[in-house]
PDB file of C-alpha atoms in Angstrom:
ATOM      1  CA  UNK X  46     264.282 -81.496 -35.584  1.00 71.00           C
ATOM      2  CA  UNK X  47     260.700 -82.255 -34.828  1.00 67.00           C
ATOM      3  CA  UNK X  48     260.030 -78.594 -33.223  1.00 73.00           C
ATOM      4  CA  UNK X  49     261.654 -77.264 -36.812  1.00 81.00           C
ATOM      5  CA  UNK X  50     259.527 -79.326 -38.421  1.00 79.00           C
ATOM      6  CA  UNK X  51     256.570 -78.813 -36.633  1.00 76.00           C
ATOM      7  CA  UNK X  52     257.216 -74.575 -37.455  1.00 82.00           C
ATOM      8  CA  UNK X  53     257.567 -75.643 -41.166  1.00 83.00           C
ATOM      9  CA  UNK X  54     254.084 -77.239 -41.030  1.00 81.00           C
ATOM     10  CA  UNK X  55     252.208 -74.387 -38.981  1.00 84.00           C
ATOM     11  CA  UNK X  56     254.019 -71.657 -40.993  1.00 88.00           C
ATOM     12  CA  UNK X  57     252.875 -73.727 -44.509  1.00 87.00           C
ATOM     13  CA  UNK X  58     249.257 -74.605 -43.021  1.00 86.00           C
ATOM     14  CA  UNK X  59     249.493 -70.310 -42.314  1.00 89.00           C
ATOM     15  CA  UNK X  60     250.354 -69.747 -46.116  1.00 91.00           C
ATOM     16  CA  UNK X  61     247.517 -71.780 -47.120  1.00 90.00           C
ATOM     17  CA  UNK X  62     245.128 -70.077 -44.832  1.00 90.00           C
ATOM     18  CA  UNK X  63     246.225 -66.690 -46.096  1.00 92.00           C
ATOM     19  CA  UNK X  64     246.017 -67.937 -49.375  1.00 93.00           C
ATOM     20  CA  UNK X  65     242.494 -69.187 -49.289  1.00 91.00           C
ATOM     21  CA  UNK X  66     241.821 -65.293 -47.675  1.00 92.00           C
ATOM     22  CA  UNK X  67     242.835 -63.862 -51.051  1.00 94.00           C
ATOM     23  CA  UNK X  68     240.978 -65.721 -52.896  1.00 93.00           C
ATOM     24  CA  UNK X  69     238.029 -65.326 -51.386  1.00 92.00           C
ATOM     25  CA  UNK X  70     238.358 -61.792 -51.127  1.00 94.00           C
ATOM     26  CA  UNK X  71     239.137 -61.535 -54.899  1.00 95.00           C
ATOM     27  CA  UNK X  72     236.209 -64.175 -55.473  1.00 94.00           C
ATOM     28  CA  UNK X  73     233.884 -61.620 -53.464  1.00 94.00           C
ATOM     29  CA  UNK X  74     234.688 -58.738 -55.138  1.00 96.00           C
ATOM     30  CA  UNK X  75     234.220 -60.451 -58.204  1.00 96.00           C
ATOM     31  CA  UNK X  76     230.561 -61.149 -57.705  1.00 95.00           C
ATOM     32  CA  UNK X  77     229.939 -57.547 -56.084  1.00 95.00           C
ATOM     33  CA  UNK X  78     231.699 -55.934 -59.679  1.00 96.00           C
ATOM     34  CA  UNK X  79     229.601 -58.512 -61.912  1.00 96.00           C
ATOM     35  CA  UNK X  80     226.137 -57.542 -59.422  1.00 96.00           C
ATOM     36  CA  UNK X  81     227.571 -54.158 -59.679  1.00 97.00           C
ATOM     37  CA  UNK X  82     227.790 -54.374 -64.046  1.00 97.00           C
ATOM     38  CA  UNK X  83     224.267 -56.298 -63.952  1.00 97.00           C
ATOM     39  CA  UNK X  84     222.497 -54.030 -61.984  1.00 97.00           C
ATOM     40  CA  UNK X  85     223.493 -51.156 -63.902  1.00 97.00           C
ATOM     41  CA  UNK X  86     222.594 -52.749 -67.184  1.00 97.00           C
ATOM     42  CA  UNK X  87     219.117 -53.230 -65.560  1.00 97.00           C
ATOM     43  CA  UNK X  88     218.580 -49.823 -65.127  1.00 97.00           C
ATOM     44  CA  UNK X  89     219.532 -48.762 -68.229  1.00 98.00           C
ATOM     45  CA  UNK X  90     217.248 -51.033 -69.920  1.00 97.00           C
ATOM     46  CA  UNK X  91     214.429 -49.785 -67.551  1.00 98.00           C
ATOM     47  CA  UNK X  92     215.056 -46.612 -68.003  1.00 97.00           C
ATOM     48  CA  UNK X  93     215.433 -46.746 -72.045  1.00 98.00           C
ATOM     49  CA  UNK X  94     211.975 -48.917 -72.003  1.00 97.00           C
ATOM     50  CA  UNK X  95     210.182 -46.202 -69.930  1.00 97.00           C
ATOM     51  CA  UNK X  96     211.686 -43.577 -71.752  1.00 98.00           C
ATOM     52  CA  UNK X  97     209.696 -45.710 -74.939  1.00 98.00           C
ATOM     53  CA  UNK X  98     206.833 -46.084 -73.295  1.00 97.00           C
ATOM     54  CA  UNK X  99     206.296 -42.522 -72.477  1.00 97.00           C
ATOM     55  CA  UNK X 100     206.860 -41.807 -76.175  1.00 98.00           C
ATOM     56  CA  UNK X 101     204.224 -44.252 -77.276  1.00 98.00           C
ATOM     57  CA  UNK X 102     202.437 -42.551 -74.807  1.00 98.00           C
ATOM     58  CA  UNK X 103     202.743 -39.694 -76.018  1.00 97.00           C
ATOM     59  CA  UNK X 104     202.353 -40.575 -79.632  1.00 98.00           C
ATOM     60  CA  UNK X 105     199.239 -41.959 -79.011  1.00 97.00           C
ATOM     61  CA  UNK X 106     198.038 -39.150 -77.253  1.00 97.00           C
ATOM     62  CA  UNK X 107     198.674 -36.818 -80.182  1.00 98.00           C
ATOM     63  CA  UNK X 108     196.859 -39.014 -82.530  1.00 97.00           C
ATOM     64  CA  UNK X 109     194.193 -39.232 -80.279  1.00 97.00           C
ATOM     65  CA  UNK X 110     193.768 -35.229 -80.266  1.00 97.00           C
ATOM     66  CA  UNK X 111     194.813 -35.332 -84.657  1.00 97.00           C
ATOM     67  CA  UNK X 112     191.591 -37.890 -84.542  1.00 97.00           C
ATOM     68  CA  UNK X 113     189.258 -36.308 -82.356  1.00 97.00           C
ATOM     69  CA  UNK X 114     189.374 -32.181 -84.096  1.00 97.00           C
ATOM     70  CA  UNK X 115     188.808 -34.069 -87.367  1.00 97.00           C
ATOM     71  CA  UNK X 116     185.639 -35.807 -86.567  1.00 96.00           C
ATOM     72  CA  UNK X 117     184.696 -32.757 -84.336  1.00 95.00           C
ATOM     73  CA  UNK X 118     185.471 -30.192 -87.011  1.00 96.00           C
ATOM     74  CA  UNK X 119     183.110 -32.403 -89.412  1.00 95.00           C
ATOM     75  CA  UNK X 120     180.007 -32.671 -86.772  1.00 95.00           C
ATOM     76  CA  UNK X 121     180.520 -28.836 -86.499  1.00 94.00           C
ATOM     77  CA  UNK X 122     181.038 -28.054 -90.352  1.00 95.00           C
ATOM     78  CA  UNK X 123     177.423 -30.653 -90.467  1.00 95.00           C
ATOM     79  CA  UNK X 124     175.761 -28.599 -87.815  1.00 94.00           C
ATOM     80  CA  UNK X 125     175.557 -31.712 -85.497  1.00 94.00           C
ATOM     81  CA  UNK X 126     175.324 -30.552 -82.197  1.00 94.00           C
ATOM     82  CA  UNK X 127     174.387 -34.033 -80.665  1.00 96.00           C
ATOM     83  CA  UNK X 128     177.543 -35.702 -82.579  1.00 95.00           C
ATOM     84  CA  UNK X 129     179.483 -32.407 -81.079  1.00 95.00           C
ATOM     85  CA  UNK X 130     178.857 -33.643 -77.675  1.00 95.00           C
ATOM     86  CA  UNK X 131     179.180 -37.205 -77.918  1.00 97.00           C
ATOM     87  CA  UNK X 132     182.546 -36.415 -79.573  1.00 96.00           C
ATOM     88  CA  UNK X 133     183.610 -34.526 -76.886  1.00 96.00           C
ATOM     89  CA  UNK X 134     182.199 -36.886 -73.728  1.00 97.00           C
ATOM     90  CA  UNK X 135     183.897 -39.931 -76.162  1.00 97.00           C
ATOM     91  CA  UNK X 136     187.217 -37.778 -76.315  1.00 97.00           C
ATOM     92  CA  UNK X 137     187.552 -37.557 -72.685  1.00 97.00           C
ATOM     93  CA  UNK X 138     186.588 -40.885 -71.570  1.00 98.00           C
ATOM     94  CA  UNK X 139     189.063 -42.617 -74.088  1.00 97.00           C
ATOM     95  CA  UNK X 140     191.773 -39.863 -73.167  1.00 96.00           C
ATOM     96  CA  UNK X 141     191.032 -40.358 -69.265  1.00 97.00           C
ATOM     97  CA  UNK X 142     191.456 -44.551 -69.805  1.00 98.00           C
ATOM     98  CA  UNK X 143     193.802 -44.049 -71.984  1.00 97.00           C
ATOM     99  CA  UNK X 144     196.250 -41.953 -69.303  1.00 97.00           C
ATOM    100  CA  UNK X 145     195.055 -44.348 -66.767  1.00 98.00           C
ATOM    101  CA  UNK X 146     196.289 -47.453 -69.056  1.00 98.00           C
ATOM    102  CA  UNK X 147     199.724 -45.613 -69.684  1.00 98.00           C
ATOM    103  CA  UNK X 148     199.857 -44.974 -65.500  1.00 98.00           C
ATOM    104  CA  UNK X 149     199.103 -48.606 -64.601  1.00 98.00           C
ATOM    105  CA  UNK X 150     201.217 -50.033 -66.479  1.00 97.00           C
ATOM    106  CA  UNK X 151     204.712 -47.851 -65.152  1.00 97.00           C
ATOM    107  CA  UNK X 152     203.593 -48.792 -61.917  1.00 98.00           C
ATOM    108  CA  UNK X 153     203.861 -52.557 -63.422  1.00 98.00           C
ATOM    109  CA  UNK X 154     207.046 -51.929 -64.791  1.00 98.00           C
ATOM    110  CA  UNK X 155     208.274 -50.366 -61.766  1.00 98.00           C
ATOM    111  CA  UNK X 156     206.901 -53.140 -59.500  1.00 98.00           C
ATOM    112  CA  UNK X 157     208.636 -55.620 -61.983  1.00 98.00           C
ATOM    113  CA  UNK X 158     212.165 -53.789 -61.792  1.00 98.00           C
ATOM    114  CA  UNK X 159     212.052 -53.456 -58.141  1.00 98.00           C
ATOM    115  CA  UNK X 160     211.598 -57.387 -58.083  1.00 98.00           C
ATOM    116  CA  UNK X 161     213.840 -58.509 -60.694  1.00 97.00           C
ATOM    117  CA  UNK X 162     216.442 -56.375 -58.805  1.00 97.00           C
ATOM    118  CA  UNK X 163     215.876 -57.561 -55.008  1.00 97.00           C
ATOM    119  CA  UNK X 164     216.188 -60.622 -57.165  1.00 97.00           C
ATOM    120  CA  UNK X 165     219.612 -60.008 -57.939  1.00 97.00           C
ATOM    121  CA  UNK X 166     220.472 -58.951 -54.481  1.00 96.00           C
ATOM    122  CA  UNK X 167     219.249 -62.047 -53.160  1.00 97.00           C
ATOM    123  CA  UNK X 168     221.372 -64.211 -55.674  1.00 96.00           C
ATOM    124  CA  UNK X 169     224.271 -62.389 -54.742  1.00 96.00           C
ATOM    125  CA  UNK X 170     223.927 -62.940 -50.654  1.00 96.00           C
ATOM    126  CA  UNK X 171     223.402 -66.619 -51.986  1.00 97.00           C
ATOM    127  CA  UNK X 172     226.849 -66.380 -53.790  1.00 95.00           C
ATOM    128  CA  UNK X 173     228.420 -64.590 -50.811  1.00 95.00           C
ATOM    129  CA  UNK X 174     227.090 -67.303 -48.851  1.00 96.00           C
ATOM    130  CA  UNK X 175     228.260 -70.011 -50.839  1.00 96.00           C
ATOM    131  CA  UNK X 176     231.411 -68.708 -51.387  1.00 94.00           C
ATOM    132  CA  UNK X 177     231.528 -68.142 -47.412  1.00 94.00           C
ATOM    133  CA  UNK X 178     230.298 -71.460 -46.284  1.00 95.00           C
ATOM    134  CA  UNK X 179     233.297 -73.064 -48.904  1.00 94.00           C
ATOM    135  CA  UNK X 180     236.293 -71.074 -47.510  1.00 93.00           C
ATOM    136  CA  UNK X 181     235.032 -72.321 -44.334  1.00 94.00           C
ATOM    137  CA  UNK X 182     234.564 -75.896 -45.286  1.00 95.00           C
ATOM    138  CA  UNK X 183     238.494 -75.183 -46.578  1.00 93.00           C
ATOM    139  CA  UNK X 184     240.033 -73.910 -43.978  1.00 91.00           C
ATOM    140  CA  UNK X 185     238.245 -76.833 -41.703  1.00 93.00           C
ATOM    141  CA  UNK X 186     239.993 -79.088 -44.280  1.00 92.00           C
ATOM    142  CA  UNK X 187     243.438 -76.940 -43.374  1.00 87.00           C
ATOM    143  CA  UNK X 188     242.786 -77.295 -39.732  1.00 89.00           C
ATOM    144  CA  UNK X 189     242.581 -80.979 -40.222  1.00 90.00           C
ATOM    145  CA  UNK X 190     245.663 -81.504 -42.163  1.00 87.00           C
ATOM    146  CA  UNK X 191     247.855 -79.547 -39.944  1.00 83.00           C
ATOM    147  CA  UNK X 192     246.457 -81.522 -36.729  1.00 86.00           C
ATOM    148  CA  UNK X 193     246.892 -85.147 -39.076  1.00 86.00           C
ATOM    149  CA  UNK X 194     250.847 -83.614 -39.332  1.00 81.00           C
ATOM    150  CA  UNK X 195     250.809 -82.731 -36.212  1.00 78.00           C
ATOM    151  CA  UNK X 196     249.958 -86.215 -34.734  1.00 80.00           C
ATOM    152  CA  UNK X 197     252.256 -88.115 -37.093  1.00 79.00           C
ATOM    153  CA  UNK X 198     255.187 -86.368 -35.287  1.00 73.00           C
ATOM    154  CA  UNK X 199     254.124 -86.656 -31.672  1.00 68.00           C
ATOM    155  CA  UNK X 200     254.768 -90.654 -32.216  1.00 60.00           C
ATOM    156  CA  UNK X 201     258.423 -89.876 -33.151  1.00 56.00           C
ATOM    157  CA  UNK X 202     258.718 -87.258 -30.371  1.00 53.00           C
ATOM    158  CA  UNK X 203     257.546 -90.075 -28.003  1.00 47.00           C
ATOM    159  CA  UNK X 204     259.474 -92.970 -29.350  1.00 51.00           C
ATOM    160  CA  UNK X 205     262.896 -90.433 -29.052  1.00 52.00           C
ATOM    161  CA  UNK X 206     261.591 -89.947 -25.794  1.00 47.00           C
ATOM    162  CA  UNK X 207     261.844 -93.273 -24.504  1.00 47.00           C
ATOM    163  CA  UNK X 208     265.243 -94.324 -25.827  1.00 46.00           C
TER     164      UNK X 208
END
């Protein structure tokens, strides 16, 4: 009777354990799909605000040029050779700064992205390990129990023992 009971109480405390497997298993590939979902998202929204940026870029490039053959067609049209040249020196400089702007800040952007997603790795290895360190904690707690049971029927094996 004791034996039989003692086999009811490993084969439960076994249940239990495989139980607590599933769930974290589930529970980990829970926060890999919602890293998964959130990582994609933050690409898309990179990519759709570099994709805007370029435009503006762009944009303001082409206004830029719209800007700078109107005022040099009028210092031509005045015959003002010294206004012809500072146009032109002015042209460059503001479309060299203004490519170097544009450049600095995708590499900000970029730089920014890269660490808001190591970010996001590193809160899901702090998830993982959460989520690790509790199904440990539980199956401790299992371990426990079953040893508790365990105990409580080695009295009544003793006591039949001695009679």
């Amino acid at each position: 009777e004791v034996h039989a009971q003692w086999q009811a109480e490993q084969k439960q405390a076994a249940e239990a354990q495989a139980a607590l497997g599933e769930s974290l298993a589930e529970r980990i590939e829970e926060i890999e799909s919602d890293t998964h979902d959130r990582r994609a998202d933050m690409e898309t929204e990179f990519q759709e605000q570099q994709a805007r940026s370029k435009e503006d870029h762009l944009l303001n490039l082409q206004r830029m040029e719209e800007d700078y053959t109107m005022n040099l067609t009028d210092a031509v049209q005045s015959r003002d050779a010294k206004q012809v040249l500072q146009l032109m020196r002015q042209h460059g400089v503001e479309k060299q700064r203004t490519q170097e702007d544009f450049d600095l800040g995708r590499k900000r952007a970029e730089e920014d992205h890269k660490k808001r997603m190591d970010e996001l790795e590193q809160q899901e290895a702090e998830r993982r390990q959460e989520l690790q360190d509790s199904y440990e904690e539980q199956m401790r707690e299992l371990d426990d129990a079953l040893e508790e049971r365990i105990a409580e029927m080695r009295p009544d094996e003793a006591i039949r023992a001695g009679h």
